[in-house]
mmCIF file of C-alpha atoms in Angstrom:
data_model
loop_
_atom_site.group_PDB
_atom_site.id
_atom_site.type_symbol
_atom_site.label_atom_id
_atom_site.label_comp_id
_atom_site.label_asym_id
_atom_site.label_seq_id
_atom_site.Cartn_x
_atom_site.Cartn_y
_atom_site.Cartn_z
ATOM 1 C CA MET H 1 -46.473 21.319 -8.926
ATOM 2 C CA GLU H 2 -43.737 21.975 -11.488
ATOM 3 C CA THR H 3 -42.735 25.543 -12.299
ATOM 4 C CA VAL H 4 -40.480 26.632 -15.166
ATOM 5 C CA VAL H 5 -38.333 29.534 -14.019
ATOM 6 C CA GLU H 6 -37.100 32.301 -16.292
ATOM 7 C CA SER H 7 -34.301 33.994 -14.386
ATOM 8 C CA ASN H 8 -31.137 36.012 -14.792
ATOM 9 C CA VAL H 9 -29.266 32.701 -15.106
ATOM 10 C CA ASP H 10 -29.254 31.282 -18.633
ATOM 11 C CA GLN H 11 -29.683 27.629 -17.725
ATOM 12 C CA LYS H 12 -33.242 26.293 -17.730
ATOM 13 C CA PHE H 13 -34.450 24.330 -14.732
ATOM 14 C CA THR H 14 -37.728 23.731 -12.990
ATOM 15 C CA VAL H 15 -38.857 24.020 -9.402
ATOM 16 C CA GLU H 16 -40.863 21.212 -7.863
ATOM 17 C CA ASN H 17 -41.666 20.392 -4.246
ATOM 18 C CA GLY H 18 -39.595 23.358 -3.134
ATOM 19 C CA MET H 19 -36.364 22.228 -4.801
ATOM 20 C CA LEU H 20 -34.497 22.857 -8.045
ATOM 21 C CA VAL H 21 -34.854 20.144 -10.693
ATOM 22 C CA PHE H 22 -32.242 19.569 -13.425
ATOM 23 C CA GLU H 23 -32.653 17.187 -16.342
ATOM 24 C CA SER H 24 -28.914 16.532 -16.636
ATOM 25 C CA ARG H 25 -25.672 16.829 -14.717
ATOM 26 C CA GLU H 26 -24.453 19.183 -17.440
ATOM 27 C CA ASP H 27 -27.340 21.583 -16.773
ATOM 28 C CA MET H 28 -26.623 21.437 -13.062
ATOM 29 C CA ASP H 29 -22.878 22.040 -13.442
ATOM 30 C CA LEU H 30 -23.346 24.923 -15.858
ATOM 31 C CA THR H 31 -25.898 26.518 -13.550
ATOM 32 C CA LEU H 32 -23.480 26.233 -10.623
ATOM 33 C CA VAL H 33 -20.784 27.964 -12.666
ATOM 34 C CA GLU H 34 -23.167 30.769 -13.568
ATOM 35 C CA LEU H 35 -24.443 31.218 -10.021
ATOM 36 C CA ARG H 36 -20.893 31.479 -8.684
ATOM 37 C CA SER H 37 -20.286 34.365 -11.081
ATOM 38 C CA LEU H 38 -23.163 36.440 -9.677
ATOM 39 C CA SER H 39 -22.770 39.184 -7.104
ATOM 40 C CA ILE H 40 -24.523 38.603 -3.790
ATOM 41 C CA GLU H 41 -27.201 41.101 -4.828
ATOM 42 C CA ASP H 42 -27.820 39.345 -8.158
ATOM 43 C CA PHE H 43 -27.869 35.946 -6.475
ATOM 44 C CA ASN H 44 -30.468 37.178 -3.992
ATOM 45 C CA GLN H 45 -32.573 38.392 -6.914
ATOM 46 C CA TRP H 46 -32.224 35.008 -8.627
ATOM 47 C CA GLU H 47 -33.224 33.255 -5.405
ATOM 48 C CA THR H 48 -36.315 35.432 -5.110
ATOM 49 C CA GLN H 49 -37.245 34.644 -8.720
ATOM 50 C CA THR H 50 -36.972 30.895 -8.161
ATOM 51 C CA GLY H 51 -38.842 30.942 -4.857
ATOM 52 C CA VAL H 52 -36.282 28.530 -3.355
ATOM 53 C CA ASN H 53 -34.328 29.579 -0.275
ATOM 54 C CA THR H 54 -30.853 28.103 -0.656
ATOM 55 C CA ILE H 55 -28.071 27.182 1.734
ATOM 56 C CA TYR H 56 -25.750 29.586 -0.106
ATOM 57 C CA GLY H 57 -28.224 32.436 0.347
ATOM 58 C CA ALA H 58 -28.635 31.608 4.031
ATOM 59 C CA PHE H 59 -24.873 31.509 4.576
ATOM 60 C CA ASN H 60 -24.461 34.953 3.013
ATOM 61 C CA ALA H 61 -27.327 36.289 5.126
ATOM 62 C CA VAL H 62 -25.568 35.001 8.269
ATOM 63 C CA VAL H 63 -22.382 36.777 7.148
ATOM 64 C CA VAL H 64 -24.314 40.055 6.828
ATOM 65 C CA ALA H 65 -25.988 39.599 10.220
ATOM 66 C CA GLU H 66 -22.700 38.800 11.973
ATOM 67 C CA ASP H 67 -20.960 41.739 10.281
ATOM 68 C CA ALA H 68 -23.695 44.071 11.570
ATOM 69 C CA ILE H 69 -23.192 42.909 15.159
ATOM 70 C CA SER H 70 -19.410 43.248 14.972
ATOM 71 C CA ASP H 71 -19.675 46.713 13.391
ATOM 72 C CA TYR H 72 -22.181 47.864 16.009
ATOM 73 C CA TYR H 73 -19.961 46.981 18.958
ATOM 74 C CA GLY H 74 -16.962 48.455 17.155
ATOM 75 C CA SER H 75 -18.834 51.780 16.940
ATOM 76 C CA LEU H 76 -19.423 52.093 20.694
ATOM 77 C CA PRO H 77 -17.375 54.416 22.924
ATOM 78 C CA LEU H 78 -14.014 52.886 23.860
ATOM 79 C CA ASP H 79 -14.937 52.226 27.495
ATOM 80 C CA GLU H 80 -18.024 50.284 26.410
ATOM 81 C CA GLN H 81 -16.020 48.422 23.771
ATOM 82 C CA LYS H 82 -13.595 47.234 26.455
ATOM 83 C CA LYS H 83 -16.463 45.867 28.520
ATOM 84 C CA TYR H 84 -17.899 43.856 25.632
ATOM 85 C CA ARG H 85 -14.527 42.599 24.399
ATOM 86 C CA ASP H 86 -14.094 40.862 27.746
ATOM 87 C CA MET H 87 -17.461 39.141 27.351
ATOM 88 C CA PRO H 88 -18.301 36.068 25.201
ATOM 89 C CA GLU H 89 -18.945 36.776 21.524
ATOM 90 C CA ILE H 90 -22.516 37.771 20.693
ATOM 91 C CA ASN H 91 -24.157 36.113 17.688
ATOM 92 C CA SER H 92 -27.240 37.007 15.675
ATOM 93 C CA ASN H 93 -30.542 35.149 15.909
ATOM 94 C CA LEU H 94 -30.083 34.081 12.286
ATOM 95 C CA TYR H 95 -26.700 32.569 13.163
ATOM 96 C CA LYS H 96 -28.313 30.549 15.964
ATOM 97 C CA GLU H 97 -31.196 29.432 13.731
ATOM 98 C CA MET H 98 -28.945 28.244 10.910
ATOM 99 C CA MET H 99 -26.601 26.546 13.371
ATOM 100 C CA ASN H 100 -29.574 24.616 14.796
ATOM 101 C CA ARG H 101 -30.748 23.644 11.296
ATOM 102 C CA GLY H 102 -27.311 22.371 10.321
ATOM 103 C CA VAL H 103 -26.936 24.949 7.532
ATOM 104 C CA ILE H 104 -23.736 26.204 9.210
ATOM 105 C CA LYS H 105 -21.323 24.616 11.674
ATOM 106 C CA ILE H 106 -18.138 25.473 13.560
ATOM 107 C CA ILE H 107 -14.925 24.595 11.690
ATOM 108 C CA LYS H 108 -11.680 24.159 13.611
ATOM 109 C CA ASP H 109 -8.332 24.807 11.915
ATOM 110 C CA ASN H 110 -5.105 23.078 12.859
ATOM 111 C CA ASP H 111 -3.789 26.361 14.251
ATOM 112 C CA GLY H 112 -6.477 26.310 16.933
ATOM 113 C CA THR H 113 -8.731 28.978 15.420
ATOM 114 C CA SER H 114 -12.408 28.298 14.744
ATOM 115 C CA TYR H 115 -15.089 29.975 12.643
ATOM 116 C CA PHE H 116 -18.474 29.168 11.113
ATOM 117 C CA GLY H 117 -18.720 27.567 7.685
ATOM 118 C CA TYR H 118 -21.161 25.491 5.689
ATOM 119 C CA GLY H 119 -22.723 22.615 7.594
ATOM 120 C CA VAL H 120 -23.499 20.287 4.667
ATOM 121 C CA THR H 121 -21.105 17.571 3.518
ATOM 122 C CA ASP H 122 -20.569 19.104 0.062
ATOM 123 C CA PRO H 123 -20.647 22.916 0.424
ATOM 124 C CA SER H 124 -19.905 23.378 -3.291
ATOM 125 C CA MET H 125 -23.557 22.468 -3.962
ATOM 126 C CA ALA H 126 -24.877 25.196 -1.624
ATOM 127 C CA PRO H 127 -26.159 27.591 -4.373
ATOM 128 C CA ILE H 128 -28.642 24.980 -5.651
ATOM 129 C CA LEU H 129 -29.618 23.217 -2.408
ATOM 130 C CA ASN H 130 -32.755 24.229 -0.547
ATOM 131 C CA LEU H 131 -32.478 24.706 3.212
ATOM 132 C CA ASP H 132 -33.122 20.995 3.780
ATOM 133 C CA GLY H 133 -30.277 20.106 1.412
ATOM 134 C CA PHE H 134 -32.392 18.790 -1.485
ATOM 135 C CA VAL H 135 -31.880 18.986 -5.250
ATOM 136 C CA LYS H 136 -33.143 16.742 -8.069
ATOM 137 C CA MET H 137 -30.947 15.770 -11.028
ATOM 138 C CA GLU H 138 -31.359 13.129 -13.758
ATOM 139 C CA ASN H 139 -34.571 11.946 -12.086
ATOM 140 C CA LYS H 140 -32.803 11.215 -8.805
ATOM 141 C CA ILE H 141 -33.457 13.200 -5.622
ATOM 142 C CA TYR H 142 -30.299 14.050 -3.677
ATOM 143 C CA GLN H 143 -30.105 15.284 -0.114
ATOM 144 C CA TYR H 144 -26.882 16.741 1.282
ATOM 145 C CA THR H 145 -26.792 16.854 5.082
ATOM 146 C CA LYS H 146 -24.187 17.527 7.763
ATOM 147 C CA GLU H 147 -23.842 13.750 8.194
ATOM 148 C CA GLY H 148 -23.551 12.658 4.553
ATOM 149 C CA PHE H 149 -25.483 12.028 1.331
ATOM 150 C CA LYS H 150 -28.835 10.470 0.521
ATOM 151 C CA ILE H 151 -30.453 9.550 -2.814
ATOM 152 C CA ILE H 152 -33.953 8.499 -3.898
ATOM 153 C CA LEU H 153 -33.090 6.531 -7.021
ATOM 154 C CA ASP H 154 -36.474 6.766 -8.775
ATOM 155 C CA GLY H 155 -36.982 10.478 -8.032
ATOM 156 C CA ASP H 156 -40.304 9.942 -6.230
ATOM 157 C CA PHE H 157 -41.033 12.973 -4.024
ATOM 158 C CA THR H 158 -43.488 10.980 -1.885
ATOM 159 C CA LYS H 159 -40.579 8.865 -0.586
ATOM 160 C CA ILE H 160 -38.777 11.801 1.073
ATOM 161 C CA PRO H 161 -40.164 10.965 4.562
ATOM 162 C CA GLN H 162 -38.871 7.394 4.195
ATOM 163 C CA LEU H 163 -35.477 8.706 3.099
ATOM 164 C CA GLN H 164 -35.199 11.026 6.072
ATOM 165 C CA ALA H 165 -36.023 8.151 8.434
ATOM 166 C CA ILE H 166 -32.869 6.265 7.352
ATOM 167 C CA LYS H 167 -30.119 7.192 9.816
ATOM 168 C CA ASP H 168 -27.324 4.773 8.849
ATOM 169 C CA THR H 169 -25.411 3.879 5.686
ATOM 170 C CA HIS H 170 -27.862 1.911 3.536
ATOM 171 C CA ILE H 171 -28.346 0.788 -0.060
ATOM 172 C CA ASP H 172 -31.223 -0.983 -1.844
ATOM 173 C CA ASP H 173 -33.170 -0.600 -5.094
ATOM 174 C CA THR H 174 -34.870 2.593 -3.885
ATOM 175 C CA PHE H 175 -32.568 4.401 -1.449
ATOM 176 C CA VAL H 176 -28.847 5.007 -1.174
ATOM 177 C CA VAL H 177 -27.568 6.577 2.053
ATOM 178 C CA SER H 178 -24.018 7.273 3.226
ATOM 179 C CA ILE H 179 -23.478 8.556 6.755
ATOM 180 C CA GLU H 180 -19.842 9.611 6.574
ATOM 181 C CA ASP H 181 -19.158 9.748 10.322
ATOM 182 C CA LYS H 182 -20.066 6.057 10.489
ATOM 183 C CA ASN H 183 -18.521 5.086 7.161
ATOM 184 C CA THR H 184 -15.038 3.588 7.495
ATOM 185 C CA ASN H 185 -14.741 2.750 3.797
ATOM 186 C CA ASN H 186 -12.611 5.819 3.167
ATOM 187 C CA GLU H 187 -9.682 3.948 4.726
ATOM 188 C CA LYS H 188 -9.833 1.172 2.131
ATOM 189 C CA ALA H 189 -7.451 0.680 -0.763
ATOM 190 C CA MET H 190 -9.645 2.621 -3.237
ATOM 191 C CA THR H 191 -8.825 6.013 -1.770
ATOM 192 C CA HIS H 192 -6.804 8.725 -3.512
ATOM 193 C CA ASN H 193 -5.998 12.253 -2.358
ATOM 194 C CA TRP H 194 -4.493 15.143 -4.361
ATOM 195 C CA THR H 195 -5.364 17.990 -1.957
ATOM 196 C CA VAL H 196 -2.688 20.692 -1.965
ATOM 197 C CA ASN H 197 -1.838 24.031 -0.311
ATOM 198 C CA ASN H 198 -4.371 23.843 2.528
ATOM 199 C CA THR H 199 -1.910 24.019 5.431
ATOM 200 C CA ASP H 200 -1.803 26.747 8.062
ATOM 201 C CA GLU H 201 1.259 28.143 6.270
ATOM 202 C CA ALA H 202 -0.813 28.631 3.112
ATOM 203 C CA TRP H 203 -2.601 31.640 4.610
ATOM 204 C CA GLU H 204 -1.342 35.029 3.429
ATOM 205 C CA ASN H 205 -1.643 37.574 6.236
ATOM 206 C CA GLN H 206 -2.553 41.199 5.613
ATOM 207 C CA GLY H 207 -1.448 42.761 8.877
ATOM 208 C CA ASN H 208 -2.929 40.874 11.800
ATOM 209 C CA ARG H 209 -6.557 41.553 10.866
ATOM 210 C CA ARG H 210 -6.946 39.820 7.496
ATOM 211 C CA ARG H 211 -5.864 36.541 5.947
ATOM 212 C CA TYR H 212 -6.576 34.738 2.676
ATOM 213 C CA ARG H 213 -5.526 31.667 0.679
ATOM 214 C CA VAL H 214 -6.176 29.558 -2.411
ATOM 215 C CA TRP H 215 -6.042 25.778 -2.264
ATOM 216 C CA LEU H 216 -7.326 22.717 -4.076
ATOM 217 C CA ASP H 217 -9.483 20.070 -2.393
ATOM 218 C CA GLY H 218 -8.971 16.761 -4.207
ATOM 219 C CA GLN H 219 -10.003 13.274 -3.115
ATOM 220 C CA SER H 220 -11.787 10.175 -4.372
ATOM 221 C CA TYR H 221 -13.157 7.275 -2.352
ATOM 222 C CA PRO H 222 -16.007 4.703 -2.275
ATOM 223 C CA GLN H 223 -19.420 5.983 -1.340
ATOM 224 C CA TYR H 224 -22.527 4.198 -0.028
ATOM 225 C CA GLY H 225 -20.738 0.989 0.931
ATOM 226 C CA LEU H 226 -17.796 -0.877 -0.517
ATOM 227 C CA VAL H 227 -18.216 -4.329 -2.076
ATOM 228 C CA ASP H 228 -14.558 -5.228 -1.525
ATOM 229 C CA THR H 229 -11.268 -3.371 -0.976
ATOM 230 C CA ASP H 230 -10.958 -2.894 -4.755
ATOM 231 C CA CYS H 231 -14.571 -2.951 -5.937
ATOM 232 C CA ALA H 232 -17.289 -0.310 -5.528
ATOM 233 C CA ARG H 233 -20.523 0.714 -7.258
ATOM 234 C CA TYR H 234 -20.287 4.375 -6.244
ATOM 235 C CA LEU H 235 -17.378 6.784 -5.923
ATOM 236 C CA ARG H 236 -17.363 10.243 -4.464
ATOM 237 C CA VAL H 237 -14.971 12.657 -6.147
ATOM 238 C CA VAL H 238 -14.037 16.036 -4.690
ATOM 239 C CA HIS H 239 -12.201 18.251 -7.166
ATOM 240 C CA THR H 240 -12.707 21.845 -6.098
ATOM 241 C CA VAL H 241 -10.676 25.045 -6.306
ATOM 242 C CA ARG H 242 -11.082 26.868 -2.988
ATOM 243 C CA THR H 243 -10.767 30.507 -1.946
ATOM 244 C CA GLU H 244 -10.918 31.749 1.615
ATOM 245 C CA ALA H 245 -10.691 35.304 2.937
ATOM 246 C CA GLN H 246 -11.304 36.173 6.568
ATOM 247 C CA ARG H 247 -11.193 39.211 8.836
ATOM 248 C CA ARG H 248 -11.035 39.388 12.604
ATOM 249 C CA ASN H 249 -14.302 40.577 14.104
ATOM 250 C CA PHE H 250 -14.878 42.811 17.145
ATOM 251 C CA TRP H 251 -13.851 39.988 19.503
ATOM 252 C CA GLY H 252 -10.703 39.187 17.513
ATOM 253 C CA ASN H 253 -12.061 35.967 16.002
ATOM 254 C CA TRP H 254 -11.631 35.007 12.341
ATOM 255 C CA LYS H 255 -14.796 35.267 10.256
ATOM 256 C CA TYR H 256 -15.867 35.262 6.629
ATOM 257 C CA THR H 257 -17.081 38.786 6.052
ATOM 258 C CA GLY H 258 -18.669 40.842 3.322
ATOM 259 C CA SER H 259 -16.124 43.628 3.801
ATOM 260 C CA PHE H 260 -13.197 41.412 2.781
ATOM 261 C CA SER H 261 -14.113 39.465 -0.330
ATOM 262 C CA PRO H 262 -11.283 39.887 -2.894
ATOM 263 C CA SER H 263 -11.286 39.320 -6.631
ATOM 264 C CA PHE H 264 -10.073 35.958 -7.929
ATOM 265 C CA SER H 265 -8.940 34.637 -11.305
ATOM 266 C CA PHE H 266 -7.518 31.232 -12.168
ATOM 267 C CA THR H 267 -6.624 28.741 -14.870
ATOM 268 C CA ASN H 268 -6.688 25.038 -14.080
ATOM 269 C CA GLN H 269 -5.508 22.232 -16.364
ATOM 270 C CA TRP H 270 -5.796 18.641 -15.217
ATOM 271 C CA TRP H 271 -5.986 14.983 -16.239
ATOM 272 C CA TYR H 272 -7.908 12.170 -14.599
ATOM 273 C CA GLU H 273 -8.242 8.419 -14.930
ATOM 274 C CA TYR H 274 -10.264 5.569 -13.449
ATOM 275 C CA SER H 275 -11.020 1.889 -14.113
ATOM 276 C CA LEU H 276 -14.168 -0.224 -14.380
ATOM 277 C CA TYR H 277 -14.494 -3.987 -14.108
ATOM 278 C CA ASN H 278 -15.571 -5.847 -17.222
ATOM 279 C CA GLY H 279 -18.648 -8.066 -17.159
ATOM 280 C CA ASN H 280 -20.841 -6.051 -14.803
ATOM 281 C CA LEU H 281 -19.382 -7.618 -11.649
ATOM 282 C CA CYS H 282 -16.314 -7.558 -9.420
ATOM 283 C CA GLY H 283 -13.825 -9.573 -11.434
ATOM 284 C CA LEU H 284 -10.266 -9.960 -12.636
ATOM 285 C CA THR H 285 -10.197 -7.813 -15.775
ATOM 286 C CA SER H 286 -10.993 -4.120 -16.074
ATOM 287 C CA THR H 287 -11.044 -1.307 -18.615
ATOM 288 C CA HIS H 288 -9.042 1.854 -18.054
ATOM 289 C CA PHE H 289 -10.435 5.288 -18.924
ATOM 290 C CA THR H 290 -8.588 8.606 -19.244
ATOM 291 C CA ASN H 291 -10.324 12.016 -19.272
ATOM 292 C CA ASN H 292 -13.602 10.444 -20.266
ATOM 293 C CA ILE H 293 -16.878 10.092 -18.387
ATOM 294 C CA PRO H 294 -19.444 8.325 -20.613
ATOM 295 C CA SER H 295 -22.735 10.107 -21.253
ATOM 296 C CA TYR H 296 -21.402 13.314 -19.752
ATOM 297 C CA SER H 297 -19.966 16.219 -21.656
ATOM 298 C CA CYS H 298 -19.804 19.964 -21.208
ATOM 299 C CA THR H 299 -20.849 22.124 -24.102
ATOM 300 C CA GLY H 300 -23.097 25.120 -23.701
ATOM 301 C CA ASN H 301 -22.940 28.864 -23.341
ATOM 302 C CA PRO H 302 -19.323 29.859 -24.042
ATOM 303 C CA ASN H 303 -19.702 32.884 -21.783
ATOM 304 C CA TYR H 304 -20.013 30.493 -18.849
ATOM 305 C CA PRO H 305 -17.503 27.741 -19.656
ATOM 306 C CA CYS H 306 -18.229 24.367 -18.134
ATOM 307 C CA PRO H 307 -15.545 23.179 -15.700
ATOM 308 C CA THR H 308 -13.756 20.704 -17.945
ATOM 309 C CA SER H 309 -9.996 20.975 -18.536
ATOM 310 C CA PRO H 310 -8.579 23.482 -19.240
ATOM 311 C CA HIS H 311 -10.830 25.823 -17.300
ATOM 312 C CA SER H 312 -10.322 29.559 -16.762
ATOM 313 C CA ALA H 313 -12.557 31.923 -14.835
ATOM 314 C CA SER H 314 -12.542 35.175 -12.906
ATOM 315 C CA TYR H 315 -14.733 36.437 -10.098
ATOM 316 C CA PRO H 316 -14.971 40.008 -8.797
ATOM 317 C CA SER H 317 -15.631 38.930 -5.214
ATOM 318 C CA THR H 318 -15.272 35.718 -3.186
ATOM 319 C CA ASN H 319 -14.607 35.020 0.472
ATOM 320 C CA ASN H 320 -15.493 31.314 0.770
ATOM 321 C CA GLY H 321 -15.479 30.036 -2.791
ATOM 322 C CA TYR H 322 -16.045 26.499 -4.075
ATOM 323 C CA PHE H 323 -15.310 26.147 -7.801
ATOM 324 C CA ASN H 324 -15.924 22.571 -8.907
ATOM 325 C CA GLN H 325 -13.910 20.970 -11.678
ATOM 326 C CA THR H 326 -15.001 17.819 -13.529
ATOM 327 C CA PRO H 327 -15.215 15.024 -12.313
ATOM 328 C CA HIS H 328 -16.504 16.447 -9.017
ATOM 329 C CA GLY H 329 -19.543 14.663 -7.621
ATOM 330 C CA VAL H 330 -20.934 11.233 -6.844
ATOM 331 C CA TRP H 331 -20.449 8.781 -9.715
ATOM 332 C CA SER H 332 -22.163 5.446 -10.271
ATOM 333 C CA ALA H 333 -20.648 2.590 -12.285
ATOM 334 C CA ASP H 334 -24.074 1.538 -13.566
ATOM 335 C CA GLY H 335 -26.997 3.381 -15.087
ATOM 336 C CA ASP H 336 -25.738 5.416 -18.041
ATOM 337 C CA TRP H 337 -22.368 3.663 -18.225
ATOM 338 C CA PRO H 338 -21.581 1.508 -21.272
ATOM 339 C CA GLU H 339 -23.141 -1.949 -21.199
ATOM 340 C CA GLY H 340 -21.071 -4.442 -19.212
ATOM 341 C CA TYR H 341 -19.781 -2.085 -16.510
ATOM 342 C CA GLY H 342 -21.213 -2.016 -13.035
ATOM 343 C CA TYR H 343 -18.306 -1.648 -10.603
ATOM 344 C CA PHE H 344 -15.235 0.525 -10.218
ATOM 345 C CA SER H 345 -11.939 -1.304 -9.883
ATOM 346 C CA ASN H 346 -10.071 1.867 -8.927
ATOM 347 C CA ALA H 347 -10.903 5.306 -7.609
ATOM 348 C CA PHE H 348 -10.209 8.433 -9.654
ATOM 349 C CA PHE H 349 -6.632 9.656 -10.009
ATOM 350 C CA VAL H 350 -6.204 13.365 -10.816
ATOM 351 C CA ASP H 351 -3.148 15.516 -11.478
ATOM 352 C CA GLY H 352 -2.850 19.018 -12.811
ATOM 353 C CA ILE H 353 -1.521 22.574 -12.668
ATOM 354 C CA LEU H 354 -3.324 25.536 -11.102
ATOM 355 C CA THR H 355 -2.304 29.173 -11.626
ATOM 356 C CA SER H 356 -4.283 31.895 -9.882
ATOM 357 C CA THR H 357 -4.344 35.407 -8.471
ATOM 358 C CA TYR H 358 -6.300 36.251 -5.329
ATOM 359 C CA ASN H 359 -6.293 39.646 -3.628
ATOM 360 C CA GLY H 360 -3.344 40.543 -5.865
ATOM 361 C CA THR H 361 -1.248 37.551 -4.716
ATOM 362 C CA SER H 362 -0.211 34.659 -6.990
ATOM 363 C CA PHE H 363 -1.055 31.123 -5.880
ATOM 364 C CA ASN H 364 0.444 28.625 -8.324
ATOM 365 C CA PHE H 365 1.008 24.920 -7.742
ATOM 366 C CA GLU H 366 1.045 21.461 -9.265
ATOM 367 C CA TYR H 367 -0.932 18.613 -7.759
ATOM 368 C CA GLU H 368 -1.129 14.848 -8.143
ATOM 369 C CA GLU H 369 -2.246 11.786 -6.229
#
């Protein structure tokens, strides 16, 4: 049953089979921008209005539950505190449930610290994914899991059980599945990386109890199987501005927490390019494109600017932010592309300049492949 939802988010979408349904990528991207601008309270209200429990909402609920446990033990008499500090960390039932469902997972930093984060492959989609990782866009059903990505190409809800039964990388006329742990295509020639400022040294420390950083996650590589080392039907592009703010909990471990979620503002300007083979096959000649994705544009409510360059935004509170910038996502060389194109001859190249302020500290850097 399809339901049209009127909510405190301007973008129109429908709800069907327990997931959000978007007619276009533009609608989806604009909705993501708007949802990221909401306070946790307003997001929870939006979630209640839609009737869809999301991965983003579940993550925030785990943060609240873990904060409550840490605060409780921190309020005990000092002799009792000492006893519990020497014991293993205690986690909430919600934490355990969402860990078992794959909504969250343990992330290990290079400095040896570990903390819980999103369990799905593309956490930036969390505000619009139901708890099973599903969303529908442009009549295709997408599932984001802890292992990878899955697509039902004709958008048929009745084929979800068949999709979930596919456990390995697979592609045919109905299903496309990429299990990233088993996918070695990322090592091929069509891989580019412009990630910057995500080292251990990038953390700004506020005493020894708080730390925060801004970085940019940028990469492009073949998805769902590679035809040859320089020919692919699908590319995954990650182009996301990231914020992270953590506080040590009662046991001295780093955690995302509701009590340390600073304000963030940024301006990002970037350029991207890619190439497609001529003649709808892997060939010798290709066409080069710069800052142009056919059949995709961002217009819309100027109060919630779509993430095309240059993009500026500000947020009153963020502790684990994912702010996507075009051309983030999974892109196909067929379908809505101009006639004659069916394969990429090169992955996306991106370079740009990011200026930002987070928790009163400037994070400014240039990036390029």
